[in-house]
mmCIF file of C-alpha atoms in Angstrom:
data_model
loop_
_atom_site.group_PDB
_atom_site.id
_atom_site.type_symbol
_atom_site.label_atom_id
_atom_site.label_comp_id
_atom_site.label_asym_id
_atom_site.label_seq_id
_atom_site.Cartn_x
_atom_site.Cartn_y
_atom_site.Cartn_z
ATOM 1 C CA MET A 114 140.474 37.395 123.382
ATOM 2 C CA SER A 115 138.291 40.226 121.961
ATOM 3 C CA THR A 116 139.599 43.756 121.832
ATOM 4 C CA VAL A 117 138.206 46.092 124.554
ATOM 5 C CA ASP A 118 137.033 49.537 123.488
ATOM 6 C CA ILE A 119 138.183 52.426 125.606
ATOM 7 C CA VAL A 120 137.310 56.120 126.024
ATOM 8 C CA LEU A 121 139.909 58.439 127.475
ATOM 9 C CA ALA A 122 138.683 61.504 129.367
ATOM 10 C CA GLY A 123 141.495 63.990 129.660
ATOM 11 C CA ALA A 124 144.071 63.472 126.889
ATOM 12 C CA ARG A 125 146.327 66.436 127.529
ATOM 13 C CA GLY A 126 148.848 66.961 130.385
ATOM 14 C CA HIS A 127 149.299 63.591 132.123
ATOM 15 C CA GLY A 128 146.673 62.251 129.735
ATOM 16 C CA ARG A 129 149.373 62.140 127.053
ATOM 17 C CA TRP A 130 150.987 59.268 129.050
ATOM 18 C CA HIS A 131 147.683 57.401 128.865
ATOM 19 C CA LEU A 132 147.469 57.992 125.120
ATOM 20 C CA GLU A 133 150.936 56.391 124.678
ATOM 21 C CA ASN A 134 150.021 53.537 127.025
ATOM 22 C CA ILE A 135 146.767 52.867 125.163
ATOM 23 C CA ARG A 136 148.684 52.868 121.872
ATOM 24 C CA ARG A 137 151.083 50.256 123.371
ATOM 25 C CA LEU A 138 148.179 48.000 124.369
ATOM 26 C CA GLN A 139 146.383 48.684 121.078
ATOM 27 C CA ASP A 140 149.529 47.454 119.224
ATOM 28 C CA LYS A 141 149.246 44.254 121.278
ATOM 29 C CA GLY A 142 145.625 43.819 120.192
ATOM 30 C CA ILE A 143 144.307 44.167 123.706
ATOM 31 C CA VAL A 144 142.350 47.481 123.487
ATOM 32 C CA ARG A 145 141.153 49.997 120.975
ATOM 33 C CA LEU A 146 140.878 53.692 121.553
ATOM 34 C CA ALA A 147 137.251 54.386 120.602
ATOM 35 C CA GLY A 148 136.877 57.930 121.908
ATOM 36 C CA ILE A 149 138.545 60.955 123.510
ATOM 37 C CA CYS A 150 136.675 63.372 125.743
ATOM 38 C CA GLU A 151 138.237 66.856 125.868
ATOM 39 C CA LEU A 152 136.706 70.282 126.007
ATOM 40 C CA THR A 153 138.694 71.189 122.880
ATOM 41 C CA PRO A 154 139.256 68.260 120.417
ATOM 42 C CA LEU A 155 142.797 67.085 119.917
ATOM 43 C CA ALA A 156 144.437 68.236 116.694
ATOM 44 C CA PRO A 157 145.868 65.518 114.424
ATOM 45 C CA ASN A 158 149.379 66.312 115.629
ATOM 46 C CA GLU A 159 148.374 65.757 119.278
ATOM 47 C CA LEU A 160 147.295 62.177 118.613
ATOM 48 C CA PRO A 161 150.110 59.577 118.661
ATOM 49 C CA GLU A 162 150.543 57.757 115.359
ATOM 50 C CA GLY A 163 148.795 54.429 115.207
ATOM 51 C CA LEU A 164 145.695 55.285 117.276
ATOM 52 C CA GLY A 165 143.486 55.760 114.244
ATOM 53 C CA THR A 166 140.727 58.333 114.336
ATOM 54 C CA PRO A 167 138.855 57.931 117.629
ATOM 55 C CA GLU A 168 135.584 59.790 118.019
ATOM 56 C CA GLN A 169 135.967 63.046 119.973
ATOM 57 C CA SER A 170 133.434 64.942 122.081
ATOM 58 C CA ALA A 171 133.278 67.229 125.052
ATOM 59 C CA ASP A 172 130.180 65.311 126.246
ATOM 60 C CA PHE A 173 131.481 62.311 128.253
ATOM 61 C CA GLY A 174 128.147 60.503 128.635
ATOM 62 C CA ALA A 175 127.248 60.909 124.978
ATOM 63 C CA LEU A 176 130.673 59.623 123.946
ATOM 64 C CA LEU A 177 130.324 56.532 126.081
ATOM 65 C CA ASP A 178 126.896 55.905 124.543
ATOM 66 C CA SER A 179 128.012 56.411 120.904
ATOM 67 C CA THR A 180 131.184 54.329 121.173
ATOM 68 C CA GLY A 181 129.782 51.532 123.389
ATOM 69 C CA ALA A 182 133.098 51.585 125.206
ATOM 70 C CA ARG A 183 133.633 48.965 127.931
ATOM 71 C CA ILE A 184 136.273 50.930 129.880
ATOM 72 C CA ALA A 185 136.732 54.632 130.615
ATOM 73 C CA VAL A 186 140.085 56.036 131.630
ATOM 74 C CA ILE A 187 139.550 59.234 133.599
ATOM 75 C CA CYS A 188 142.493 61.642 133.794
ATOM 76 C CA THR A 189 140.715 64.972 134.414
ATOM 77 C CA PRO A 190 141.030 67.587 137.129
ATOM 78 C CA ILE A 191 140.656 66.121 140.632
ATOM 79 C CA PRO A 192 137.273 67.681 141.495
ATOM 80 C CA THR A 193 135.647 66.089 138.402
ATOM 81 C CA HIS A 194 136.600 62.506 139.229
ATOM 82 C CA THR A 195 133.615 61.405 141.231
ATOM 83 C CA ASP A 196 130.930 62.775 138.928
ATOM 84 C CA LEU A 197 132.637 61.369 135.784
ATOM 85 C CA ALA A 198 133.146 58.001 137.448
ATOM 86 C CA LEU A 199 129.526 57.763 138.433
ATOM 87 C CA GLU A 200 128.391 58.844 134.921
ATOM 88 C CA ALA A 201 130.409 55.920 133.500
ATOM 89 C CA ALA A 202 129.191 53.506 136.211
ATOM 90 C CA ARG A 203 125.603 54.233 135.461
ATOM 91 C CA ARG A 204 126.191 53.090 131.920
ATOM 92 C CA GLY A 205 127.937 49.915 133.034
ATOM 93 C CA VAL A 206 131.348 51.169 131.963
ATOM 94 C CA HIS A 207 134.392 50.006 133.994
ATOM 95 C CA LEU A 208 136.977 52.467 135.167
ATOM 96 C CA LEU A 209 140.600 53.326 135.458
ATOM 97 C CA LEU A 210 140.493 56.433 137.615
ATOM 98 C CA GLU A 211 143.624 58.528 138.071
ATOM 99 C CA LYS A 212 144.980 59.300 141.495
ATOM 100 C CA PRO A 213 144.057 60.947 143.769
ATOM 101 C CA PRO A 214 140.648 59.351 143.287
ATOM 102 C CA ALA A 215 138.821 62.240 144.932
ATOM 103 C CA PRO A 216 139.547 65.544 146.795
ATOM 104 C CA SER A 217 137.756 64.513 149.990
ATOM 105 C CA TYR A 218 136.873 61.330 151.851
ATOM 106 C CA ALA A 219 133.131 62.055 151.388
ATOM 107 C CA GLU A 220 133.590 62.343 147.591
ATOM 108 C CA PHE A 221 135.701 59.168 147.619
ATOM 109 C CA ARG A 222 132.956 57.265 149.424
ATOM 110 C CA ARG A 223 130.311 58.637 147.041
ATOM 111 C CA MET A 224 132.375 57.428 144.099
ATOM 112 C CA ALA A 225 133.317 54.040 145.614
ATOM 113 C CA ASP A 226 129.820 53.250 146.850
ATOM 114 C CA GLY A 227 128.229 54.330 143.592
ATOM 115 C CA VAL A 228 130.589 52.245 141.522
ATOM 116 C CA ALA A 229 129.990 49.216 143.743
ATOM 117 C CA ALA A 230 126.194 49.712 143.556
ATOM 118 C CA ALA A 231 126.372 49.881 139.721
ATOM 119 C CA GLY A 232 128.249 46.600 139.639
ATOM 120 C CA VAL A 233 131.197 47.919 137.631
ATOM 121 C CA VAL A 234 134.960 47.576 138.379
ATOM 122 C CA CYS A 235 137.187 50.515 139.274
ATOM 123 C CA GLN A 236 140.932 50.527 139.293
ATOM 124 C CA ILE A 237 142.667 53.514 140.970
ATOM 125 C CA GLY A 238 145.742 54.724 139.064
ATOM 126 C CA PHE A 239 148.511 54.237 141.649
ATOM 127 C CA GLN A 240 150.888 52.740 139.129
ATOM 128 C CA SER A 241 153.551 52.008 141.809
ATOM 129 C CA LEU A 242 151.149 49.470 143.276
ATOM 130 C CA GLY A 243 151.474 47.454 140.061
ATOM 131 C CA SER A 244 155.150 46.972 140.737
ATOM 132 C CA HIS A 245 156.168 43.394 141.380
ATOM 133 C CA ALA A 246 158.481 44.798 144.086
ATOM 134 C CA VAL A 247 155.453 45.437 146.368
ATOM 135 C CA PRO A 248 154.547 41.758 146.917
ATOM 136 C CA ALA A 249 158.245 40.814 146.866
ATOM 137 C CA ILE A 250 158.978 43.253 149.722
ATOM 138 C CA ARG A 251 155.910 41.994 151.643
ATOM 139 C CA ARG A 252 157.291 38.448 151.340
ATOM 140 C CA LEU A 253 160.673 39.595 152.723
ATOM 141 C CA ILE A 254 158.908 41.177 155.639
ATOM 142 C CA ASP A 255 156.747 38.099 156.280
ATOM 143 C CA GLU A 256 159.823 35.908 156.125
ATOM 144 C CA GLY A 257 161.526 37.976 158.762
ATOM 145 C CA ALA A 258 164.361 39.145 156.496
ATOM 146 C CA ILE A 259 164.676 42.408 158.429
ATOM 147 C CA GLY A 260 163.386 41.182 161.772
ATOM 148 C CA GLU A 261 160.198 42.654 163.149
ATOM 149 C CA LEU A 262 158.642 45.472 161.118
ATOM 150 C CA VAL A 263 158.943 48.790 163.031
ATOM 151 C CA GLY A 264 157.529 51.315 160.537
ATOM 152 C CA VAL A 265 157.765 52.805 157.095
ATOM 153 C CA GLY A 266 159.178 56.146 155.909
ATOM 154 C CA GLY A 267 158.739 57.792 152.555
ATOM 155 C CA ALA A 268 160.903 60.492 150.940
ATOM 156 C CA GLY A 269 160.171 62.610 147.925
ATOM 157 C CA ALA A 270 162.527 65.471 146.983
ATOM 158 C CA TRP A 271 161.308 66.822 143.673
ATOM 159 C CA ALA A 272 161.320 70.183 141.957
ATOM 160 C CA ARG A 273 158.618 72.049 140.088
ATOM 161 C CA PRO A 274 158.925 75.439 138.342
ATOM 162 C CA GLU A 275 156.606 78.308 139.269
ATOM 163 C CA SER A 276 154.943 77.755 135.857
ATOM 164 C CA TYR A 277 153.769 74.321 137.218
ATOM 165 C CA TYR A 278 151.248 76.195 139.349
ATOM 166 C CA THR A 279 149.882 78.295 136.475
ATOM 167 C CA ARG A 280 149.410 75.377 134.009
ATOM 168 C CA ALA A 281 145.746 74.950 134.988
ATOM 169 C CA PRO A 282 143.193 76.922 137.061
ATOM 170 C CA TRP A 283 143.165 74.221 139.771
ATOM 171 C CA ALA A 284 146.943 73.732 140.026
ATOM 172 C CA GLY A 285 148.289 74.478 143.539
ATOM 173 C CA LYS A 286 144.854 75.145 144.869
ATOM 174 C CA ARG A 287 143.114 73.823 147.971
ATOM 175 C CA ARG A 288 139.770 74.977 146.669
ATOM 176 C CA LEU A 289 138.465 76.523 143.495
ATOM 177 C CA ASN A 290 135.076 78.271 143.283
ATOM 178 C CA GLY A 291 134.096 76.772 146.597
ATOM 179 C CA VAL A 292 134.949 73.200 145.507
ATOM 180 C CA ASP A 293 137.733 71.111 147.102
ATOM 181 C CA VAL A 294 140.802 70.480 144.949
ATOM 182 C CA ILE A 295 143.578 69.705 147.483
ATOM 183 C CA ASP A 296 146.379 69.687 144.920
ATOM 184 C CA GLY A 297 149.321 69.493 147.314
ATOM 185 C CA ALA A 298 152.711 67.691 147.239
ATOM 186 C CA LEU A 299 151.522 64.714 149.308
ATOM 187 C CA THR A 300 148.090 64.338 147.638
ATOM 188 C CA ASN A 301 149.064 64.618 143.981
ATOM 189 C CA PRO A 302 152.663 64.528 142.585
ATOM 190 C CA LEU A 303 154.083 62.505 145.533
ATOM 191 C CA ALA A 304 150.851 60.656 146.367
ATOM 192 C CA HIS A 305 152.538 57.414 145.274
ATOM 193 C CA ALA A 306 154.977 57.689 148.242
ATOM 194 C CA VAL A 307 152.055 57.870 150.651
ATOM 195 C CA ALA A 308 150.067 55.036 149.039
ATOM 196 C CA THR A 309 153.111 52.795 148.616
ATOM 197 C CA GLY A 310 154.282 53.355 152.223
ATOM 198 C CA LEU A 311 150.810 52.436 153.519
ATOM 199 C CA ALA A 312 150.754 49.347 151.317
ATOM 200 C CA LEU A 313 154.130 48.053 152.500
ATOM 201 C CA ASN A 314 153.037 48.614 156.107
ATOM 202 C CA GLY A 315 149.876 46.460 155.444
ATOM 203 C CA SER A 316 147.688 49.501 156.078
ATOM 204 C CA THR A 317 145.702 50.183 152.947
ATOM 205 C CA ARG A 318 142.097 50.370 154.163
ATOM 206 C CA ALA A 319 140.399 53.339 155.829
ATOM 207 C CA GLU A 320 139.913 51.356 159.026
ATOM 208 C CA ASP A 321 143.688 50.783 159.249
ATOM 209 C CA VAL A 322 144.259 54.462 160.060
ATOM 210 C CA THR A 323 143.795 55.544 163.735
ATOM 211 C CA GLY A 324 145.462 58.949 163.664
ATOM 212 C CA ILE A 325 147.210 61.443 161.367
ATOM 213 C CA GLU A 326 149.658 64.266 162.050
ATOM 214 C CA THR A 327 150.346 66.801 159.318
ATOM 215 C CA GLU A 328 152.872 69.612 158.755
ATOM 216 C CA LEU A 329 151.985 71.602 155.675
ATOM 217 C CA LEU A 330 154.219 74.397 154.386
ATOM 218 C CA ARG A 331 154.820 76.279 151.152
ATOM 219 C CA ALA A 332 157.643 78.242 149.590
ATOM 220 C CA ASN A 333 155.643 79.069 146.462
ATOM 221 C CA ALA A 334 152.897 81.648 146.210
ATOM 222 C CA ILE A 335 150.164 79.022 146.171
ATOM 223 C CA GLU A 336 147.318 77.833 148.386
ATOM 224 C CA SER A 337 148.430 74.199 148.740
ATOM 225 C CA ASP A 338 151.515 72.721 150.325
ATOM 226 C CA ASP A 339 154.720 72.194 148.407
ATOM 227 C CA THR A 340 156.871 71.122 151.421
ATOM 228 C CA SER A 341 155.047 68.787 153.745
ATOM 229 C CA CYS A 342 155.164 65.760 155.970
ATOM 230 C CA VAL A 343 152.592 63.417 157.456
ATOM 231 C CA ARG A 344 152.707 60.635 160.057
ATOM 232 C CA VAL A 345 149.979 58.066 160.052
ATOM 233 C CA THR A 346 149.258 55.987 163.151
ATOM 234 C CA THR A 347 147.940 52.632 162.137
ATOM 235 C CA ALA A 348 145.841 49.846 163.644
ATOM 236 C CA GLN A 349 148.845 47.605 162.996
ATOM 237 C CA GLY A 350 150.752 49.590 165.621
ATOM 238 C CA ARG A 351 153.439 50.879 163.206
ATOM 239 C CA PRO A 352 153.809 54.462 161.979
ATOM 240 C CA VAL A 353 153.966 55.473 158.301
ATOM 241 C CA THR A 354 155.780 58.777 157.805
ATOM 242 C CA VAL A 355 156.162 60.548 154.479
ATOM 243 C CA ALA A 356 158.086 63.720 153.805
ATOM 244 C CA ALA A 357 157.868 65.537 150.514
ATOM 245 C CA THR A 358 158.959 68.713 148.833
ATOM 246 C CA LEU A 359 158.674 70.208 145.342
ATOM 247 C CA CYS A 360 161.438 72.665 146.227
ATOM 248 C CA ALA A 361 164.502 70.324 146.289
ATOM 249 C CA GLU A 362 168.002 71.567 145.742
ATOM 250 C CA HIS A 363 169.015 68.366 143.836
ATOM 251 C CA PRO A 364 165.802 66.534 142.727
ATOM 252 C CA ASP A 365 166.074 62.755 142.962
ATOM 253 C CA ASP A 366 163.888 59.663 142.676
ATOM 254 C CA PRO A 367 161.432 59.223 145.548
ATOM 255 C CA TYR A 368 161.616 56.145 147.679
ATOM 256 C CA VAL A 369 160.012 54.263 150.506
ATOM 257 C CA LEU A 370 162.096 52.958 153.426
ATOM 258 C CA VAL A 371 160.928 49.908 155.381
ATOM 259 C CA HIS A 372 162.426 49.746 158.870
ATOM 260 C CA GLY A 373 162.910 46.433 160.735
ATOM 261 C CA THR A 374 164.615 45.472 163.965
ATOM 262 C CA ARG A 375 167.421 43.756 162.030
ATOM 263 C CA GLY A 376 167.593 45.644 158.725
ATOM 264 C CA ARG A 377 165.841 47.867 156.185
ATOM 265 C CA ILE A 378 164.457 47.786 152.715
ATOM 266 C CA THR A 379 164.622 50.741 150.328
ATOM 267 C CA PHE A 380 162.211 50.755 147.412
ATOM 268 C CA TRP A 381 162.659 53.306 144.620
ATOM 269 C CA TYR A 382 159.169 52.928 143.296
ATOM 270 C CA LYS A 383 159.562 54.742 139.972
ATOM 271 C CA GLN A 384 162.443 52.384 139.090
ATOM 272 C CA ASP A 385 160.948 49.165 140.645
ATOM 273 C CA ARG A 386 164.328 48.850 142.360
ATOM 274 C CA VAL A 387 164.814 47.311 145.827
ATOM 275 C CA LEU A 388 167.821 47.427 148.197
ATOM 276 C CA LEU A 389 167.871 44.945 151.094
ATOM 277 C CA GLN A 390 170.240 45.714 154.019
ATOM 278 C CA ARG A 391 170.249 43.424 156.983
ATOM 279 C CA ALA A 392 172.346 42.230 159.851
ATOM 280 C CA ASP A 393 175.081 39.681 159.019
ATOM 281 C CA HIS A 394 174.534 40.027 155.278
ATOM 282 C CA GLY A 395 175.967 42.176 152.480
ATOM 283 C CA PRO A 396 173.572 44.563 150.661
ATOM 284 C CA GLU A 397 171.376 42.885 148.053
ATOM 285 C CA GLU A 398 169.787 44.729 145.087
ATOM 286 C CA TYR A 399 166.785 43.545 143.052
ATOM 287 C CA ASP A 400 165.131 44.884 139.947
ATOM 288 C CA HIS A 401 161.511 43.979 139.440
ATOM 289 C CA GLY A 402 158.943 44.197 136.674
ATOM 290 C CA ARG A 403 155.661 45.965 136.750
ATOM 291 C CA THR A 404 152.079 45.132 135.735
ATOM 292 C CA ASP A 405 150.365 48.056 133.890
ATOM 293 C CA LEU A 406 147.108 48.892 135.683
ATOM 294 C CA LEU A 407 145.060 49.269 132.532
ATOM 295 C CA GLU A 408 146.245 45.927 131.238
ATOM 296 C CA ASN A 409 145.448 44.408 134.706
ATOM 297 C CA LEU A 410 141.924 45.889 134.474
ATOM 298 C CA VAL A 411 141.446 44.334 131.023
ATOM 299 C CA ASP A 412 142.737 41.024 132.309
ATOM 300 C CA HIS A 413 140.387 41.163 135.266
ATOM 301 C CA LEU A 414 137.384 41.703 133.001
ATOM 302 C CA THR A 415 138.398 39.035 130.481
ATOM 303 C CA ASP A 416 139.790 36.208 132.571
ATOM 304 C CA GLY A 417 139.188 37.118 136.245
ATOM 305 C CA THR A 418 142.738 38.179 137.164
ATOM 306 C CA ASP A 419 142.740 39.822 140.583
ATOM 307 C CA LEU A 420 142.406 43.616 140.372
ATOM 308 C CA LEU A 421 145.494 45.291 141.837
ATOM 309 C CA VAL A 422 144.160 48.633 143.151
ATOM 310 C CA PRO A 423 140.398 48.568 143.895
ATOM 311 C CA PRO A 424 138.940 51.658 145.644
ATOM 312 C CA ASP A 425 138.966 50.041 149.074
ATOM 313 C CA ALA A 426 142.771 49.511 148.769
ATOM 314 C CA THR A 427 143.130 53.318 148.724
ATOM 315 C CA GLY A 428 140.883 54.100 151.706
ATOM 316 C CA ALA A 429 143.867 54.726 154.002
ATOM 317 C CA PHE A 430 145.390 57.101 151.454
ATOM 318 C CA MET A 431 142.098 58.988 151.277
ATOM 319 C CA LYS A 432 142.106 59.346 155.026
ATOM 320 C CA VAL A 433 145.420 61.168 154.598
ATOM 321 C CA VAL A 434 143.915 63.350 151.884
ATOM 322 C CA GLU A 435 141.016 64.169 154.256
ATOM 323 C CA ALA A 436 143.393 65.079 157.055
ATOM 324 C CA ILE A 437 145.244 67.434 154.698
ATOM 325 C CA ARG A 438 141.926 68.893 153.481
ATOM 326 C CA THR A 439 140.720 69.689 156.997
ATOM 327 C CA ALA A 440 144.126 70.944 158.287
ATOM 328 C CA PRO A 441 144.779 74.649 158.518
ATOM 329 C CA ASP A 442 146.002 76.237 155.340
ATOM 330 C CA PRO A 443 149.727 75.604 154.738
ATOM 331 C CA ALA A 444 152.032 78.045 156.429
ATOM 332 C CA ALA A 445 154.204 80.271 154.191
ATOM 333 C CA LEU A 446 157.871 79.725 154.748
ATOM 334 C CA PRO A 447 159.768 82.849 155.696
ATOM 335 C CA ASP A 448 161.463 84.632 152.795
ATOM 336 C CA THR A 449 164.820 83.677 154.365
ATOM 337 C CA ALA A 450 164.034 79.982 153.995
ATOM 338 C CA TRP A 451 163.895 79.827 150.212
ATOM 339 C CA HIS A 452 165.352 81.438 147.090
ATOM 340 C CA LEU A 453 164.561 81.533 143.399
ATOM 341 C CA ILE A 454 167.124 79.881 141.085
ATOM 342 C CA PRO A 455 167.871 82.303 138.254
ATOM 343 C CA GLY A 456 166.999 80.890 134.867
ATOM 344 C CA GLU A 457 165.183 77.895 136.252
ATOM 345 C CA ASP A 458 161.958 79.508 137.339
ATOM 346 C CA ARG A 459 161.850 77.542 140.573
ATOM 347 C CA ARG A 460 161.983 78.089 144.279
ATOM 348 C CA VAL A 461 164.411 76.092 146.396
ATOM 349 C CA VAL A 462 164.466 75.500 150.127
ATOM 350 C CA PRO A 463 168.150 75.036 151.194
ATOM 351 C CA GLY A 464 168.667 71.908 153.269
ATOM 352 C CA VAL A 465 165.261 70.421 152.465
ATOM 353 C CA ASP A 466 166.727 67.377 150.614
ATOM 354 C CA GLY A 467 168.513 66.264 153.781
ATOM 355 C CA LEU A 468 165.459 66.992 155.866
ATOM 356 C CA VAL A 469 163.248 64.780 153.720
ATOM 357 C CA ALA A 470 165.792 61.990 153.916
ATOM 358 C CA ALA A 471 166.167 62.380 157.688
ATOM 359 C CA SER A 472 162.398 62.083 158.105
ATOM 360 C CA ALA A 473 162.332 58.781 156.197
ATOM 361 C CA ASP A 474 165.308 57.599 158.225
ATOM 362 C CA THR A 475 163.889 58.402 161.658
ATOM 363 C CA LEU A 476 160.111 58.407 161.074
ATOM 364 C CA ALA A 477 160.168 61.946 162.501
ATOM 365 C CA LEU A 478 158.233 65.010 161.411
ATOM 366 C CA TYR A 479 160.015 68.138 160.202
ATOM 367 C CA SER A 480 159.382 69.976 163.486
ATOM 368 C CA GLU A 481 161.131 67.122 165.362
ATOM 369 C CA LEU A 482 164.277 67.396 163.269
ATOM 370 C CA GLY A 483 165.528 70.773 164.559
ATOM 371 C CA THR A 484 164.925 72.889 161.484
ATOM 372 C CA PRO A 485 163.981 76.440 162.605
ATOM 373 C CA TRP A 486 161.297 77.067 160.014
ATOM 374 C CA ALA A 487 159.705 73.680 160.679
ATOM 375 C CA ALA A 488 159.857 73.987 164.432
ATOM 376 C CA ALA A 489 157.688 77.121 164.108
ATOM 377 C CA THR A 490 154.860 74.928 162.655
ATOM 378 C CA PRO A 491 153.839 72.300 165.153
ATOM 379 C CA PRO A 492 152.014 69.319 163.763
ATOM 380 C CA LYS A 493 148.237 69.262 163.395
ATOM 381 C CA GLU A 494 146.754 65.991 164.625
ATOM 382 C CA VAL A 495 143.611 64.422 163.293
ATOM 383 C CA SER A 496 142.006 61.415 164.992
ATOM 384 C CA THR A 497 140.077 59.057 162.694
#
């Protein structure tokens, strides 16, 4: 198998993870990092050892041309995704595009349609969908292990310091200089909970979504939401509800909870860990492996392996992004609903951890769970 040349656009921030992953695959002889696109070139100490001396340029198109790269990994600010993806597609370069793929459904369609017309392959970077737990859970559901599927809940109780929102001009923004960004809890840091919940419900395509209710709130002094929930009504007749916060008291791993008439399945998607609880059985735990999405993309190009996360498999997620984009701006929580933890530079909403878990347990929105500050913000419903 020949080595595949890669250009990475966006090598700082989360891009550092991609650098390490590319180095891992380069050590296996699968890929070679041919170029890095950054506005300011990486210094030698920013480049992991073993990656050689890739060409660096702030001009993405020129870098693709000069390196002859076959794949581009795009890990740049959300509003730049579509234009960069199309620039690569026009050159016949295949793509791994970080999530969320676009800040609006229109931009997503422009990207997906343009990539398809160019005849190149695009993988969307929802790493949780590379977990072997996803097909394993789908098999359990299809076999009736938990009875009839009722719905799926997601829970994400994370914490982010106030400095998280000053790390980049677009952080925590809904729009920047008139351009959509939509950098909220559900659309970026906890987007995996939304996409994974939809996948386990069998509702991944745009046409699978028939309605969306949103409750968007914020404790931080930002434009976007940091404490939010969404309920998606699906063509399959089952709801998908996801509750998220970046203001948790005790941050923990996010999870997706699959509800059946005779049991439930909990999936901690960052750990690839599954807990099966069902009637007349003791609890069963399973640990699964994971297929790396860049490696899957290379395998798809070299031997025809099925692509795990093509754009159409994220259409339902993008409908959620669109509902959040078009919803009223997130409501500020009252000052009495949060406090700043001294020495930790972060805002905490007391009781929110339990609220997030209760939403996943009951498939209910915050306003339906009796919390005073949530009850003051009725859900905004969007029909699709």
